[in-house]
């Protein structure tokens, strides 16, 4: 298996530190709003990458964090008149709802920043003792000039980074690129005790601490969107390696950005399309197919029209699968030469820098072959193609998975439709049928109540 390592800019053979075990850290969301399609791309990409590692026989230990204290979260809390924890808890719950709808498997660990504040304070103290961090009247900062490899990940010189990058403006800093490890609290902000006064962690230190505490001082893969290369991942790397003197992450993987109307999709610009809306309109597989049809390192253009096209393509495959399932011939095929050829092509694609577009195209090729085999009444080949889609490749890509429901209509939508039909029947005085609907719903625990403003229901 070969993957492109952002650190070297080269496609490298993947060799984990511990044979047979992969430790990976994926940067998760800052939880102050619903996730959008831009957030969904790394979630889907690295969900599938983890599935593929497991398919290849590795045991994967995956960490994905939640940033649950941040300026954006504090601002949201102030807007809503609630505390920061209410905002964080609310949108972590909403994240899980959307992640489940999108077929994202939970990582092994989902640490929150606020659960690691004591560990963060300890690590900052060690960085200060080593002379690579210093205190000012506004907090504690990392001194980037004390770390010789600063800029190695983003492949930029310090002078270039000063000219063109996002830096924290603070006159108390020794150097413009120095970044915050600990922010002293402002009036009314949530805060924790520390040797430098009450405050809260900076953004970059949280991921360094959580990854080191859970995965160890050196681990295999650090992943996220390419917008995190600088400053976030550059700063994470600097902190960790200045602290331990060891290589922080051996491989760095970054997915390309999602562009909406030509610009990066982000909440700050308003260029967003939520995962919830996308899945509701076009289905889980439609969105996953759209994301996986582009190589993970390439930028991805998004439009609702494109998503609709991907959704239609997915529905055609579901129709072919549904047609086969009606035959009732759901057995296990022989692993013949055709079977092995497809498996080899699938592995060859994903071993080559995780080339999901080729892997996904195999599923659509198999669907066409399945349709033809059914037309030709070739039951042996039909079973083989069906098995490869639903049981071999589908679970790896999270597409057409046997473990996921394929129905597009929710139970709530069906119930509303039944109530509308019953209302029409009552207006037409066809009470025998309207009462049958009411009585059958009562039998399954749904109680209808007719009111002047319409029919209401409760679930017992």
Short mmCIF file of C-alpha atoms in Angstrom, two decimals:
data_model
loop_
_atom_site.label_atom_id
_atom_site.label_comp_id
_atom_site.label_asym_id
_atom_site.label_seq_id
_atom_site.Cartn_x
_atom_site.Cartn_y
_atom_site.Cartn_z
CA UNK A 1 0.00 0.00 0.00
CA UNK A 2 1.31 3.44 -0.98
CA UNK A 3 -0.07 6.80 0.19
CA UNK A 4 0.97 10.38 -0.45
CA UNK A 5 2.65 11.80 2.64
CA UNK A 6 2.13 15.56 2.92
CA UNK A 7 5.33 15.77 4.96
CA UNK A 8 7.51 14.58 2.07
CA UNK A 9 5.21 15.37 -0.84
CA UNK A 10 5.85 11.86 -2.13
CA UNK A 11 3.88 8.66 -2.54
CA UNK A 12 5.38 6.31 0.03
CA UNK A 13 4.96 2.69 1.02
CA UNK A 14 2.82 2.51 4.14
CA UNK A 15 4.57 0.66 6.97
CA UNK A 16 3.00 1.04 10.44
CA UNK A 17 5.15 1.39 13.54
CA UNK A 18 3.68 -1.79 15.05
CA UNK A 19 3.13 -4.59 12.51
CA UNK A 20 -0.55 -5.26 11.96
CA UNK A 21 -1.74 -2.23 13.94
CA UNK A 22 -2.51 1.27 12.62
CA UNK A 23 -2.87 4.24 14.98
CA UNK A 24 -4.49 7.24 13.33
CA UNK A 25 -5.76 10.63 14.46
CA UNK A 26 -8.32 12.58 12.42
CA UNK A 27 -9.09 16.19 13.30
CA UNK A 28 -12.78 16.50 14.13
CA UNK A 29 -15.25 19.39 14.13
CA UNK A 30 -15.53 22.50 16.26
CA UNK A 31 -19.05 21.97 17.52
CA UNK A 32 -21.06 25.18 17.19
CA UNK A 33 -23.36 24.41 14.23
CA UNK A 34 -24.58 21.61 11.97
CA UNK A 35 -21.91 20.00 9.79
CA UNK A 36 -21.93 20.78 6.06
CA UNK A 37 -20.76 18.93 2.95
CA UNK A 38 -17.26 20.40 3.37
CA UNK A 39 -17.07 18.80 6.83
CA UNK A 40 -18.48 15.57 5.41
CA UNK A 41 -15.61 15.05 2.98
CA UNK A 42 -12.86 14.23 5.52
CA UNK A 43 -15.40 12.31 7.60
CA UNK A 44 -16.31 10.06 4.65
CA UNK A 45 -12.79 9.82 3.21
CA UNK A 46 -11.13 8.72 6.43
CA UNK A 47 -14.08 6.54 7.44
CA UNK A 48 -13.54 4.59 4.21
CA UNK A 49 -9.74 4.64 4.62
CA UNK A 50 -10.15 3.05 8.05
CA UNK A 51 -12.59 0.46 6.64
CA UNK A 52 -10.08 -0.38 3.93
CA UNK A 53 -7.23 -0.80 6.40
CA UNK A 54 -9.44 -3.26 8.31
CA UNK A 55 -10.34 -5.01 5.03
CA UNK A 56 -6.59 -5.45 4.45
CA UNK A 57 -6.25 -7.10 7.85
CA UNK A 58 -4.99 -4.26 10.05
CA UNK A 59 -6.31 -3.55 13.53
CA UNK A 60 -7.07 0.18 13.50
CA UNK A 61 -7.07 2.43 16.55
CA UNK A 62 -8.72 5.65 15.41
CA UNK A 63 -9.15 8.91 17.32
CA UNK A 64 -11.37 11.79 16.21
CA UNK A 65 -11.70 14.73 18.57
CA UNK A 66 -14.39 17.27 19.31
CA UNK A 67 -13.24 20.85 19.91
CA UNK A 68 -15.78 21.81 22.55
CA UNK A 69 -14.30 25.15 23.69
CA UNK A 70 -13.43 27.83 21.15
CA UNK A 71 -14.17 31.47 20.28
CA UNK A 72 -16.89 30.37 17.85
CA UNK A 73 -18.58 28.27 20.52
CA UNK A 74 -18.40 31.13 23.02
CA UNK A 75 -19.85 33.55 20.47
CA UNK A 76 -22.68 31.13 19.68
CA UNK A 77 -23.43 30.72 23.39
CA UNK A 78 -23.59 34.49 23.83
CA UNK A 79 -25.95 34.81 20.85
CA UNK A 80 -28.29 32.16 22.27
CA UNK A 81 -28.02 33.25 25.89
CA UNK A 82 -26.74 29.87 27.09
CA UNK A 83 -23.41 28.54 28.40
CA UNK A 84 -20.70 27.12 26.15
CA UNK A 85 -21.34 23.54 27.33
CA UNK A 86 -24.96 23.66 26.18
CA UNK A 87 -23.81 24.68 22.70
CA UNK A 88 -21.12 21.99 22.59
CA UNK A 89 -23.36 19.21 23.91
CA UNK A 90 -26.15 20.18 21.53
CA UNK A 91 -24.02 20.15 18.40
CA UNK A 92 -22.10 17.01 19.37
CA UNK A 93 -25.48 15.28 19.56
CA UNK A 94 -26.44 16.78 16.19
CA UNK A 95 -23.10 15.66 14.75
CA UNK A 96 -23.85 12.07 15.76
CA UNK A 97 -27.27 12.28 14.16
CA UNK A 98 -25.76 13.45 10.88
CA UNK A 99 -22.78 11.08 11.04
CA UNK A 100 -25.11 8.12 11.53
CA UNK A 101 -27.31 9.25 8.63
CA UNK A 102 -24.18 9.49 6.47
CA UNK A 103 -22.96 6.02 7.49
CA UNK A 104 -19.88 7.26 9.38
CA UNK A 105 -18.68 4.66 11.85
CA UNK A 106 -17.64 5.97 15.28
CA UNK A 107 -13.91 6.12 15.94
CA UNK A 108 -12.46 4.15 18.85
CA UNK A 109 -12.03 7.39 20.81
CA UNK A 110 -13.84 10.73 20.57
CA UNK A 111 -12.08 12.94 23.14
CA UNK A 112 -13.31 16.42 24.04
CA UNK A 113 -10.88 19.24 24.68
CA UNK A 114 -12.42 20.10 28.04
CA UNK A 115 -11.79 16.57 29.33
CA UNK A 116 -8.03 17.05 28.80
CA UNK A 117 -7.43 20.48 30.33
CA UNK A 118 -5.26 19.10 33.18
CA UNK A 119 -3.15 17.18 30.65
CA UNK A 120 -2.88 20.30 28.47
CA UNK A 121 -1.66 22.39 31.41
CA UNK A 122 0.94 19.71 32.22
CA UNK A 123 2.26 19.65 28.64
CA UNK A 124 2.43 23.45 28.46
CA UNK A 125 4.43 23.49 31.70
CA UNK A 126 6.91 21.05 30.16
CA UNK A 127 7.22 23.20 27.01
CA UNK A 128 7.92 26.28 29.17
CA UNK A 129 10.55 24.33 31.13
CA UNK A 130 12.22 23.31 27.86
CA UNK A 131 12.46 26.96 26.84
CA UNK A 132 10.27 26.65 23.72
CA UNK A 133 7.30 28.48 25.26
CA UNK A 134 6.96 31.71 27.23
CA UNK A 135 4.41 33.62 29.25
CA UNK A 136 3.03 37.08 28.48
CA UNK A 137 0.29 39.18 30.04
CA UNK A 138 -2.23 37.57 27.63
CA UNK A 139 -1.22 33.94 28.06
CA UNK A 140 1.44 31.42 27.04
CA UNK A 141 2.92 31.19 23.52
CA UNK A 142 5.03 28.71 21.60
CA UNK A 143 8.29 30.23 20.33
CA UNK A 144 8.48 28.97 16.74
CA UNK A 145 12.07 30.16 16.27
CA UNK A 146 13.13 27.65 18.94
CA UNK A 147 11.94 24.79 16.74
CA UNK A 148 14.28 24.40 13.76
CA UNK A 149 11.88 22.28 11.69
CA UNK A 150 9.05 24.81 11.79
CA UNK A 151 7.56 25.03 8.29
CA UNK A 152 8.65 21.49 7.35
CA UNK A 153 5.08 20.20 6.92
CA UNK A 154 3.73 23.19 4.97
CA UNK A 155 7.06 23.44 3.06
CA UNK A 156 7.37 27.17 3.63
CA UNK A 157 10.04 29.35 5.11
CA UNK A 158 9.20 31.38 8.18
CA UNK A 159 9.48 34.67 6.26
CA UNK A 160 7.02 33.40 3.64
CA UNK A 161 4.60 32.26 6.33
CA UNK A 162 4.65 35.69 7.97
CA UNK A 163 3.76 37.33 4.66
CA UNK A 164 0.91 35.10 3.57
CA UNK A 165 -0.58 33.09 6.40
CA UNK A 166 -3.15 33.43 9.14
CA UNK A 167 -1.37 34.52 12.33
CA UNK A 168 -2.63 35.54 15.73
CA UNK A 169 -2.27 39.30 16.22
CA UNK A 170 -0.94 40.11 19.69
CA UNK A 171 1.62 42.82 20.52
CA UNK A 172 2.81 40.89 23.57
CA UNK A 173 4.25 38.09 21.43
CA UNK A 174 7.98 37.91 20.73
CA UNK A 175 7.42 36.97 17.07
CA UNK A 176 4.40 37.22 14.73
CA UNK A 177 4.18 33.45 14.10
CA UNK A 178 4.29 32.49 17.76
CA UNK A 179 0.97 30.88 18.60
CA UNK A 180 -1.15 30.57 21.71
CA UNK A 181 -0.90 27.59 24.04
CA UNK A 182 -2.95 29.13 26.85
CA UNK A 183 -5.31 32.10 26.60
CA UNK A 184 -5.92 34.15 29.71
CA UNK A 185 -9.62 34.50 30.38
CA UNK A 186 -11.58 37.56 29.38
CA UNK A 187 -14.48 38.71 31.59
CA UNK A 188 -17.43 36.33 31.36
CA UNK A 189 -15.57 33.63 29.44
CA UNK A 190 -15.39 30.00 30.61
CA UNK A 191 -12.04 29.31 32.21
CA UNK A 192 -9.89 26.80 34.07
CA UNK A 193 -7.12 27.25 36.65
CA UNK A 194 -3.48 27.14 35.60
CA UNK A 195 -0.05 28.35 36.80
CA UNK A 196 -0.50 31.36 34.47
CA UNK A 197 -3.89 32.37 35.78
CA UNK A 198 -7.39 31.37 34.78
CA UNK A 199 -7.89 30.76 31.08
CA UNK A 200 -8.42 28.10 28.44
CA UNK A 201 -6.32 26.09 25.96
CA UNK A 202 -5.29 27.41 22.57
CA UNK A 203 -6.61 25.56 19.53
CA UNK A 204 -3.45 23.74 18.42
CA UNK A 205 -2.32 22.31 21.77
CA UNK A 206 -5.52 20.32 22.27
CA UNK A 207 -4.93 17.93 19.37
CA UNK A 208 -1.26 17.45 20.25
CA UNK A 209 -2.13 16.49 23.82
CA UNK A 210 -5.10 14.25 23.00
CA UNK A 211 -3.22 12.36 20.28
CA UNK A 212 -0.10 11.85 22.42
CA UNK A 213 -2.11 10.79 25.48
CA UNK A 214 -4.26 8.28 23.57
CA UNK A 215 -2.01 7.05 20.74
CA UNK A 216 1.48 7.66 22.14
CA UNK A 217 4.30 10.08 21.40
CA UNK A 218 4.68 8.68 17.87
CA UNK A 219 1.87 7.21 15.81
CA UNK A 220 1.19 6.26 12.21
CA UNK A 221 -1.24 8.66 10.50
CA UNK A 222 -2.47 12.18 11.15
CA UNK A 223 -5.28 13.25 8.83
CA UNK A 224 -7.64 16.10 8.02
CA UNK A 225 -8.54 18.71 5.42
CA UNK A 226 -5.76 20.47 3.51
CA UNK A 227 -6.77 23.80 5.08
CA UNK A 228 -5.36 22.42 8.35
CA UNK A 229 -1.81 21.95 7.03
CA UNK A 230 -1.00 25.49 8.16
CA UNK A 231 -1.27 26.65 10.82
CA UNK A 232 -2.99 23.84 12.75
CA UNK A 233 -1.03 20.76 11.78
CA UNK A 234 2.26 22.63 11.45
CA UNK A 235 1.79 23.87 15.01
CA UNK A 236 0.69 20.48 16.33
CA UNK A 237 3.84 18.92 14.90
CA UNK A 238 6.08 21.64 16.32
CA UNK A 239 4.65 21.32 19.84
CA UNK A 240 4.83 17.53 19.91
CA UNK A 241 8.33 17.17 18.49
CA UNK A 242 9.73 19.99 20.62
CA UNK A 243 8.26 18.20 23.63
CA UNK A 244 9.38 14.63 22.92
CA UNK A 245 12.21 14.90 20.40
CA UNK A 246 10.48 12.14 18.44
CA UNK A 247 8.66 12.03 15.09
CA UNK A 248 5.05 12.97 15.89
CA UNK A 249 3.18 11.34 12.99
CA UNK A 250 4.92 9.24 10.34
CA UNK A 251 2.36 9.93 7.60
CA UNK A 252 0.21 13.03 7.05
CA UNK A 253 -2.87 12.68 4.84
CA UNK A 254 -4.94 15.67 3.70
CA UNK A 255 -8.08 15.78 1.59
CA UNK A 256 -8.77 18.55 -0.91
CA UNK A 257 -11.32 21.27 -0.25
CA UNK A 258 -14.95 21.27 -1.33
CA UNK A 259 -15.72 24.28 -3.53
CA UNK A 260 -19.22 25.72 -3.60
CA UNK A 261 -19.83 28.21 -6.40
CA UNK A 262 -16.06 28.42 -6.91
CA UNK A 263 -15.19 29.21 -3.27
CA UNK A 264 -14.21 27.02 -0.33
CA UNK A 265 -17.29 25.75 1.48
CA UNK A 266 -17.26 27.19 5.02
CA UNK A 267 -19.63 28.51 7.66
CA UNK A 268 -17.74 31.82 7.85
CA UNK A 269 -18.50 32.68 4.20
CA UNK A 270 -22.06 31.33 4.24
CA UNK A 271 -21.20 28.95 1.38
CA UNK A 272 -22.66 25.85 2.96
CA UNK A 273 -25.01 22.97 2.23
CA UNK A 274 -25.68 20.94 5.35
CA UNK A 275 -25.21 17.18 5.48
CA UNK A 276 -28.70 16.89 6.91
CA UNK A 277 -30.26 18.62 3.92
CA UNK A 278 -28.10 16.72 1.42
CA UNK A 279 -28.97 13.30 2.88
CA UNK A 280 -32.66 14.19 3.20
CA UNK A 281 -32.93 15.25 -0.44
CA UNK A 282 -30.50 12.92 -2.17
CA UNK A 283 -29.80 10.03 0.18
CA UNK A 284 -26.77 8.82 2.07
CA UNK A 285 -25.31 6.87 -0.82
CA UNK A 286 -25.76 9.78 -3.22
CA UNK A 287 -23.57 12.04 -1.06
CA UNK A 288 -21.01 9.33 -0.28
CA UNK A 289 -20.75 8.44 -3.99
CA UNK A 290 -20.18 12.09 -4.88
CA UNK A 291 -17.35 12.38 -2.34
CA UNK A 292 -15.69 9.08 -3.25
CA UNK A 293 -15.89 9.68 -6.99
CA UNK A 294 -13.13 12.28 -6.64
CA UNK A 295 -9.60 11.42 -5.54
CA UNK A 296 -9.32 12.49 -1.93
CA UNK A 297 -6.41 14.87 -2.53
CA UNK A 298 -8.15 16.72 -5.39
CA UNK A 299 -10.49 19.68 -4.88
CA UNK A 300 -14.15 18.79 -5.27
CA UNK A 301 -16.72 21.07 -6.87
CA UNK A 302 -20.16 20.91 -5.30
CA UNK A 303 -23.54 21.87 -6.69
CA UNK A 304 -26.99 20.56 -6.01
CA UNK A 305 -27.31 19.59 -9.68
CA UNK A 306 -24.18 17.41 -9.46
CA UNK A 307 -25.40 15.80 -6.25
CA UNK A 308 -28.73 15.05 -7.94
CA UNK A 309 -26.89 13.29 -10.78
CA UNK A 310 -24.94 11.12 -8.33
CA UNK A 311 -28.14 10.31 -6.46
CA UNK A 312 -29.84 9.16 -9.68
CA UNK A 313 -26.87 6.91 -10.52
CA UNK A 314 -27.04 5.35 -7.06
CA UNK A 315 -30.79 4.72 -7.38
CA UNK A 316 -30.23 2.83 -10.62
CA UNK A 317 -27.87 0.47 -8.80
CA UNK A 318 -30.37 0.05 -5.97
CA UNK A 319 -33.02 -0.86 -8.55
CA UNK A 320 -30.75 -3.55 -10.01
CA UNK A 321 -29.98 -4.91 -6.54
CA UNK A 322 -33.65 -4.87 -5.61
CA UNK A 323 -34.54 -6.75 -8.78
CA UNK A 324 -32.02 -9.44 -7.89
CA UNK A 325 -33.16 -9.68 -4.26
CA UNK A 326 -36.72 -10.42 -5.40
CA UNK A 327 -35.39 -13.64 -6.93
CA UNK A 328 -34.60 -14.89 -3.43
CA UNK A 329 -31.31 -16.43 -4.62
CA UNK A 330 -29.13 -14.96 -1.84
CA UNK A 331 -26.35 -17.53 -1.44
CA UNK A 332 -22.55 -17.51 -1.36
CA UNK A 333 -20.73 -17.69 -4.72
CA UNK A 334 -17.62 -19.69 -5.53
CA UNK A 335 -14.36 -17.72 -5.46
CA UNK A 336 -13.49 -18.34 -9.08
CA UNK A 337 -11.11 -16.51 -11.42
CA UNK A 338 -13.62 -13.72 -12.11
CA UNK A 339 -14.11 -13.16 -8.38
CA UNK A 340 -10.35 -12.99 -7.77
CA UNK A 341 -9.84 -10.63 -10.69
CA UNK A 342 -12.33 -8.13 -9.27
CA UNK A 343 -10.85 -8.34 -5.78
CA UNK A 344 -7.37 -7.77 -7.20
CA UNK A 345 -8.55 -4.72 -9.15
CA UNK A 346 -10.27 -3.31 -6.07
CA UNK A 347 -7.20 -3.77 -3.87
CA UNK A 348 -4.86 -2.48 -6.57
CA UNK A 349 -6.89 0.75 -6.83
CA UNK A 350 -7.06 1.43 -3.10
CA UNK A 351 -3.44 0.41 -2.51
CA UNK A 352 -2.44 3.11 -5.02
CA UNK A 353 -2.82 6.23 -2.87
CA UNK A 354 -6.38 5.31 -1.92
CA UNK A 355 -7.87 5.71 -5.40
CA UNK A 356 -11.57 5.55 -4.55
CA UNK A 357 -12.80 6.76 -7.99
CA UNK A 358 -11.50 3.54 -9.56
CA UNK A 359 -12.82 1.40 -6.69
CA UNK A 360 -16.29 2.97 -6.94
CA UNK A 361 -16.35 2.52 -10.72
CA UNK A 362 -15.95 -1.23 -10.17
CA UNK A 363 -19.26 -1.30 -8.28
CA UNK A 364 -21.07 0.32 -11.19
CA UNK A 365 -19.39 -2.07 -13.62
CA UNK A 366 -20.56 -4.96 -11.46
CA UNK A 367 -24.09 -3.55 -11.37
CA UNK A 368 -24.20 -3.49 -15.19
CA UNK A 369 -22.90 -7.05 -15.27
CA UNK A 370 -25.49 -8.10 -12.70
CA UNK A 371 -28.30 -6.63 -14.78
CA UNK A 372 -27.07 -8.43 -17.91
CA UNK A 373 -26.64 -11.73 -16.03
CA UNK A 374 -30.24 -11.52 -14.83
CA UNK A 375 -31.42 -10.76 -18.37
CA UNK A 376 -29.49 -13.85 -19.56
CA UNK A 377 -30.81 -15.94 -16.63
CA UNK A 378 -27.19 -16.65 -15.62
CA UNK A 379 -27.80 -17.31 -11.92
CA UNK A 380 -24.21 -18.23 -11.05
CA UNK A 381 -22.71 -15.00 -12.42
CA UNK A 382 -25.58 -12.91 -11.05
CA UNK A 383 -24.94 -14.21 -7.53
CA UNK A 384 -21.21 -13.48 -7.86
CA UNK A 385 -21.78 -9.87 -9.00
CA UNK A 386 -24.41 -9.29 -6.31
CA UNK A 387 -22.12 -10.68 -3.61
CA UNK A 388 -19.19 -8.49 -4.67
CA UNK A 389 -21.34 -5.34 -4.52
CA UNK A 390 -23.24 -5.97 -1.31
CA UNK A 391 -20.85 -8.05 0.80
CA UNK A 392 -17.32 -7.49 -0.48
CA UNK A 393 -16.85 -3.94 -1.80
CA UNK A 394 -19.96 -2.14 -0.55
CA UNK A 395 -19.11 -2.46 3.17
CA UNK A 396 -15.60 -1.11 2.53
CA UNK A 397 -16.86 1.98 0.71
CA UNK A 398 -19.96 2.35 2.87
CA UNK A 399 -22.13 2.05 -0.24
CA UNK A 400 -25.03 -0.37 -0.86
CA UNK A 401 -24.17 -1.91 2.50
CA UNK A 402 -26.20 -4.84 3.78
CA UNK A 403 -26.09 -3.32 7.26
CA UNK A 404 -27.76 -0.07 6.17
CA UNK A 405 -31.40 0.54 5.34
CA UNK A 406 -31.95 1.56 1.75
CA UNK A 407 -35.42 2.99 2.18
CA UNK A 408 -35.71 6.65 1.25
CA UNK A 409 -38.98 7.43 3.04
CA UNK A 410 -39.08 8.00 6.80
CA UNK A 411 -41.76 6.48 9.05
CA UNK A 412 -42.90 10.00 9.95
CA UNK A 413 -43.49 10.82 6.28
CA UNK A 414 -45.51 7.62 5.82
CA UNK A 415 -47.58 8.38 8.91
CA UNK A 416 -48.36 11.89 7.66
CA UNK A 417 -49.44 10.40 4.33
CA UNK A 418 -51.79 7.95 6.09
CA UNK A 419 -53.32 10.80 8.11
CA UNK A 420 -53.88 12.81 4.92
CA UNK A 421 -55.56 9.81 3.23
CA UNK A 422 -57.76 9.29 6.31
CA UNK A 423 -58.78 12.97 6.28
CA UNK A 424 -59.86 12.66 2.64
CA UNK A 425 -61.85 9.50 3.43
CA UNK A 426 -63.63 11.21 6.35
CA UNK A 427 -64.56 14.18 4.15
CA UNK A 428 -66.01 11.70 1.66
CA UNK A 429 -67.90 10.03 4.56
CA UNK A 430 -66.14 6.72 3.93
CA UNK A 431 -65.90 6.04 7.63
CA UNK A 432 -65.38 2.30 7.30
CA UNK A 433 -61.99 2.88 5.67
CA UNK A 434 -60.99 5.90 7.79
CA UNK A 435 -61.80 3.97 10.95
CA UNK A 436 -59.73 1.00 9.75
CA UNK A 437 -56.71 3.27 9.38
CA UNK A 438 -57.28 4.70 12.88
CA UNK A 439 -57.76 1.26 14.44
CA UNK A 440 -54.73 -0.32 12.77
CA UNK A 441 -52.53 2.58 13.87
CA UNK A 442 -53.84 2.19 17.44
CA UNK A 443 -52.85 -1.49 17.35
CA UNK A 444 -49.21 -0.53 16.73
CA UNK A 445 -49.26 2.16 19.40
CA UNK A 446 -50.07 5.29 17.36
CA UNK A 447 -53.09 7.16 18.73
CA UNK A 448 -54.89 9.66 16.47
CA UNK A 449 -56.82 12.61 17.92
CA UNK A 450 -59.09 14.72 15.70
CA UNK A 451 -59.07 18.41 16.67
CA UNK A 452 -60.56 21.55 15.06
CA UNK A 453 -57.12 22.42 13.70
CA UNK A 454 -56.45 18.95 12.25
CA UNK A 455 -55.46 15.44 13.23
CA UNK A 456 -52.76 15.04 15.85
CA UNK A 457 -51.01 11.85 16.94
CA UNK A 458 -49.08 10.47 19.89
CA UNK A 459 -46.93 7.35 20.13
CA UNK A 460 -47.51 5.10 23.14
#
